Amino acid sequence: MSDDKLVGIVLVSHSAEVAASVADLARGLAGGGTAVPLAAAGGTEGGGLGTSAELIAGAAASVDRGAGVAVLTDLGSAVLTVKALLAEGDELPDGTRLVDAPFVEGAVAAVVTAATGADLDAVVAAAADAYSYRKV
């Protein structure tokens, strides 16, 4: 399957290193199969901690293949920034959705599911279902 039919995924963190590391983890755990369009949007343009609407919008545009874009966030202003971009209506690709999911587990579930060619609803559901992953 070519990646032009896959759901894109954006990982938004207050830290560029965290976003990139979670993206690497999710890619690695998805195996050697189809490469899911995945981008990390962490920190600010200057490399500091925080969130950047410009980095998020750019990341979403870079992974958009027309099948939708799932955006997972870590906390606080990352969520608010994505919500503001969605409310503006023209900053993010059509079919972009903010996913209510744990950041690490949700990212892995989203990437693994997207790699199967699943649609946006299935990718969002898999990521959200990660809330039920029990550790003990």
PDB file of C-alpha atoms in Angstrom:
ATOM      1  CA  MET A   1       0.000   0.000   0.000  1.00  0.00           C
ATOM      2  CA  SER A   2       1.334   3.433  -0.834  1.00  0.00           C
ATOM      3  CA  ASP A   3       1.412   6.095   1.859  1.00  0.00           C
ATOM      4  CA  ASP A   4      -0.892   8.362  -0.161  1.00  0.00           C
ATOM      5  CA  LYS A   5      -3.879   6.486   1.307  1.00  0.00           C
ATOM      6  CA  LEU A   6      -2.739   6.476   4.923  1.00  0.00           C
ATOM      7  CA  VAL A   7      -3.950   8.617   7.796  1.00  0.00           C
ATOM      8  CA  GLY A   8      -1.322  11.135   8.862  1.00  0.00           C
ATOM      9  CA  ILE A   9      -0.375  11.514  12.507  1.00  0.00           C
ATOM     10  CA  VAL A  10       1.047  14.537  14.338  1.00  0.00           C
ATOM     11  CA  LEU A  11       2.506  14.309  17.836  1.00  0.00           C
ATOM     12  CA  VAL A  12       2.431  17.614  19.726  1.00  0.00           C
ATOM     13  CA  SER A  13       4.505  17.995  22.871  1.00  0.00           C
ATOM     14  CA  HIS A  14       5.896  20.893  24.843  1.00  0.00           C
ATOM     15  CA  SER A  15       9.319  19.391  24.144  1.00  0.00           C
ATOM     16  CA  ALA A  16      10.818  18.775  20.708  1.00  0.00           C
ATOM     17  CA  GLU A  17      12.827  15.893  22.147  1.00  0.00           C
ATOM     18  CA  VAL A  18       9.773  14.222  23.667  1.00  0.00           C
ATOM     19  CA  ALA A  19       7.736  14.542  20.465  1.00  0.00           C
ATOM     20  CA  ALA A  20      10.578  13.157  18.342  1.00  0.00           C
ATOM     21  CA  SER A  21      11.290  10.309  20.767  1.00  0.00           C
ATOM     22  CA  VAL A  22       7.645   9.231  20.923  1.00  0.00           C
ATOM     23  CA  ALA A  23       7.507   9.347  17.117  1.00  0.00           C
ATOM     24  CA  ASP A  24      10.621   7.136  16.932  1.00  0.00           C
ATOM     25  CA  LEU A  25       9.143   4.703  19.453  1.00  0.00           C
ATOM     26  CA  ALA A  26       5.843   4.463  17.603  1.00  0.00           C
ATOM     27  CA  ARG A  27       7.602   3.948  14.251  1.00  0.00           C
ATOM     28  CA  GLY A  28       9.781   1.244  15.764  1.00  0.00           C
ATOM     29  CA  LEU A  29       6.907  -0.607  17.382  1.00  0.00           C
ATOM     30  CA  ALA A  30       4.880  -0.463  14.160  1.00  0.00           C
ATOM     31  CA  GLY A  31       7.511  -2.763  12.636  1.00  0.00           C
ATOM     32  CA  GLY A  32       9.062  -2.669   9.230  1.00  0.00           C
ATOM     33  CA  GLY A  33       5.800  -2.358   7.328  1.00  0.00           C
ATOM     34  CA  THR A  34       4.255   0.585   5.592  1.00  0.00           C
ATOM     35  CA  ALA A  35       5.660   3.955   6.640  1.00  0.00           C
ATOM     36  CA  VAL A  36       2.893   6.011   8.199  1.00  0.00           C
ATOM     37  CA  PRO A  37       3.084   9.766   7.545  1.00  0.00           C
ATOM     38  CA  LEU A  38       4.165  10.886  11.013  1.00  0.00           C
ATOM     39  CA  ALA A  39       5.492  14.231  12.233  1.00  0.00           C
ATOM     40  CA  ALA A  40       6.605  15.562  15.583  1.00  0.00           C
ATOM     41  CA  ALA A  41       5.691  19.145  16.493  1.00  0.00           C
ATOM     42  CA  GLY A  42       7.405  19.808  19.767  1.00  0.00           C
ATOM     43  CA  GLY A  43       8.485  22.936  21.533  1.00  0.00           C
ATOM     44  CA  THR A  44       8.768  26.400  20.065  1.00  0.00           C
ATOM     45  CA  GLU A  45      10.417  27.699  16.912  1.00  0.00           C
ATOM     46  CA  GLY A  46      13.404  28.778  19.002  1.00  0.00           C
ATOM     47  CA  GLY A  47      13.869  25.327  20.494  1.00  0.00           C
ATOM     48  CA  GLY A  48      12.393  26.114  23.891  1.00  0.00           C
ATOM     49  CA  LEU A  49       9.659  24.403  25.833  1.00  0.00           C
ATOM     50  CA  GLY A  50       6.138  25.297  24.784  1.00  0.00           C
ATOM     51  CA  THR A  51       3.854  24.881  21.802  1.00  0.00           C
ATOM     52  CA  SER A  52       3.826  26.539  18.419  1.00  0.00           C
ATOM     53  CA  ALA A  53       0.791  26.913  16.191  1.00  0.00           C
ATOM     54  CA  GLU A  54       3.134  27.313  13.216  1.00  0.00           C
ATOM     55  CA  LEU A  55       5.009  24.070  13.936  1.00  0.00           C
ATOM     56  CA  ILE A  56       1.741  22.195  14.442  1.00  0.00           C
ATOM     57  CA  ALA A  57       0.194  23.523  11.221  1.00  0.00           C
ATOM     58  CA  GLY A  58       3.361  22.736   9.280  1.00  0.00           C
ATOM     59  CA  ALA A  59       3.527  19.216  10.672  1.00  0.00           C
ATOM     60  CA  ALA A  60      -0.114  18.574   9.828  1.00  0.00           C
ATOM     61  CA  ALA A  61       0.375  19.810   6.267  1.00  0.00           C
ATOM     62  CA  SER A  62       3.442  17.589   5.878  1.00  0.00           C
ATOM     63  CA  VAL A  63       1.567  14.377   6.776  1.00  0.00           C
ATOM     64  CA  ASP A  64      -1.702  15.102   4.989  1.00  0.00           C
ATOM     65  CA  ARG A  65      -2.356  12.513   2.280  1.00  0.00           C
ATOM     66  CA  GLY A  66      -6.097  13.193   2.043  1.00  0.00           C
ATOM     67  CA  ALA A  67      -7.142  10.404   4.424  1.00  0.00           C
ATOM     68  CA  GLY A  68      -7.271  12.660   7.479  1.00  0.00           C
ATOM     69  CA  VAL A  69      -4.807  13.712  10.145  1.00  0.00           C
ATOM     70  CA  ALA A  70      -4.902  12.544  13.762  1.00  0.00           C
ATOM     71  CA  VAL A  71      -3.272  14.934  16.241  1.00  0.00           C
ATOM     72  CA  LEU A  72      -2.190  13.652  19.642  1.00  0.00           C
ATOM     73  CA  THR A  73      -1.029  16.080  22.331  1.00  0.00           C
ATOM     74  CA  ASP A  74       0.735  15.802  25.638  1.00  0.00           C
ATOM     75  CA  LEU A  75      -1.018  18.367  27.884  1.00  0.00           C
ATOM     76  CA  GLY A  76      -2.250  21.860  28.631  1.00  0.00           C
ATOM     77  CA  SER A  77      -1.399  24.450  26.018  1.00  0.00           C
ATOM     78  CA  ALA A  78      -0.723  21.794  23.389  1.00  0.00           C
ATOM     79  CA  VAL A  79      -4.398  20.839  23.581  1.00  0.00           C
ATOM     80  CA  LEU A  80      -5.518  24.472  23.610  1.00  0.00           C
ATOM     81  CA  THR A  81      -3.312  25.362  20.640  1.00  0.00           C
ATOM     82  CA  VAL A  82      -4.682  22.513  18.522  1.00  0.00           C
ATOM     83  CA  LYS A  83      -8.252  23.421  19.524  1.00  0.00           C
ATOM     84  CA  ALA A  84      -7.619  27.031  18.489  1.00  0.00           C
ATOM     85  CA  LEU A  85      -6.203  25.929  15.134  1.00  0.00           C
ATOM     86  CA  LEU A  86      -9.223  23.706  14.532  1.00  0.00           C
ATOM     87  CA  ALA A  87     -11.577  26.549  15.460  1.00  0.00           C
ATOM     88  CA  GLU A  88      -9.885  28.889  12.976  1.00  0.00           C
ATOM     89  CA  GLY A  89     -10.831  26.412  10.290  1.00  0.00           C
ATOM     90  CA  ASP A  90      -8.177  27.148   7.688  1.00  0.00           C
ATOM     91  CA  GLU A  91      -4.904  26.456   9.471  1.00  0.00           C
ATOM     92  CA  LEU A  92      -5.070  22.646   9.453  1.00  0.00           C
ATOM     93  CA  PRO A  93      -5.884  20.250   6.601  1.00  0.00           C
ATOM     94  CA  ASP A  94      -9.488  19.161   6.140  1.00  0.00           C
ATOM     95  CA  GLY A  95     -10.133  16.015   8.127  1.00  0.00           C
ATOM     96  CA  THR A  96      -7.810  16.909  10.997  1.00  0.00           C
ATOM     97  CA  ARG A  97      -8.957  15.640  14.387  1.00  0.00           C
ATOM     98  CA  LEU A  98      -7.670  16.181  17.897  1.00  0.00           C
ATOM     99  CA  VAL A  99      -7.496  12.768  19.567  1.00  0.00           C
ATOM    100  CA  ASP A 100      -8.337  12.295  23.240  1.00  0.00           C
ATOM    101  CA  ALA A 101      -5.719   9.672  24.072  1.00  0.00           C
ATOM    102  CA  PRO A 102      -2.705   9.099  26.295  1.00  0.00           C
ATOM    103  CA  PHE A 103       0.321  10.506  24.490  1.00  0.00           C
ATOM    104  CA  VAL A 104       2.728   7.559  24.340  1.00  0.00           C
ATOM    105  CA  GLU A 105       0.336   4.605  24.281  1.00  0.00           C
ATOM    106  CA  GLY A 106      -2.085   6.459  22.014  1.00  0.00           C
ATOM    107  CA  ALA A 107       0.673   7.370  19.572  1.00  0.00           C
ATOM    108  CA  VAL A 108       1.800   3.756  19.304  1.00  0.00           C
ATOM    109  CA  ALA A 109      -1.769   2.527  18.822  1.00  0.00           C
ATOM    110  CA  ALA A 110      -2.472   5.217  16.222  1.00  0.00           C
ATOM    111  CA  VAL A 111       0.656   4.507  14.175  1.00  0.00           C
ATOM    112  CA  VAL A 112       0.212   0.729  14.288  1.00  0.00           C
ATOM    113  CA  THR A 113      -3.435   1.070  13.238  1.00  0.00           C
ATOM    114  CA  ALA A 114      -2.697   3.606  10.500  1.00  0.00           C
ATOM    115  CA  ALA A 115      -0.013   1.275   9.117  1.00  0.00           C
ATOM    116  CA  THR A 116      -2.740  -1.270   8.367  1.00  0.00           C
ATOM    117  CA  GLY A 117      -4.476   1.222   6.087  1.00  0.00           C
ATOM    118  CA  ALA A 118      -7.296   1.858   8.553  1.00  0.00           C
ATOM    119  CA  ASP A 119      -9.403   4.992   8.149  1.00  0.00           C
ATOM    120  CA  LEU A 120      -9.321   8.034  10.419  1.00  0.00           C
ATOM    121  CA  ASP A 121     -12.175   6.815  12.642  1.00  0.00           C
ATOM    122  CA  ALA A 122     -10.352   3.538  13.326  1.00  0.00           C
ATOM    123  CA  VAL A 123      -7.046   5.311  14.031  1.00  0.00           C
ATOM    124  CA  VAL A 124      -8.757   7.710  16.450  1.00  0.00           C
ATOM    125  CA  ALA A 125     -10.606   4.836  18.155  1.00  0.00           C
ATOM    126  CA  ALA A 126      -7.422   2.776  18.575  1.00  0.00           C
ATOM    127  CA  ALA A 127      -5.579   5.712  20.111  1.00  0.00           C
ATOM    128  CA  ALA A 128      -8.471   6.558  22.450  1.00  0.00           C
ATOM    129  CA  ASP A 129      -8.764   2.919  23.483  1.00  0.00           C
ATOM    130  CA  ALA A 130      -5.229   3.167  24.867  1.00  0.00           C
ATOM    131  CA  TYR A 131      -6.798   4.743  27.978  1.00  0.00           C
ATOM    132  CA  SER A 132      -7.937   1.250  28.919  1.00  0.00           C
ATOM    133  CA  TYR A 133      -4.439  -0.294  28.817  1.00  0.00           C
ATOM    134  CA  ARG A 134      -3.832  -1.612  32.318  1.00  0.00           C
ATOM    135  CA  LYS A 135      -0.303  -1.928  33.664  1.00  0.00           C
ATOM    136  CA  VAL A 136      -1.071  -3.903  36.822  1.00  0.00           C
TER     137      VAL A 136
END
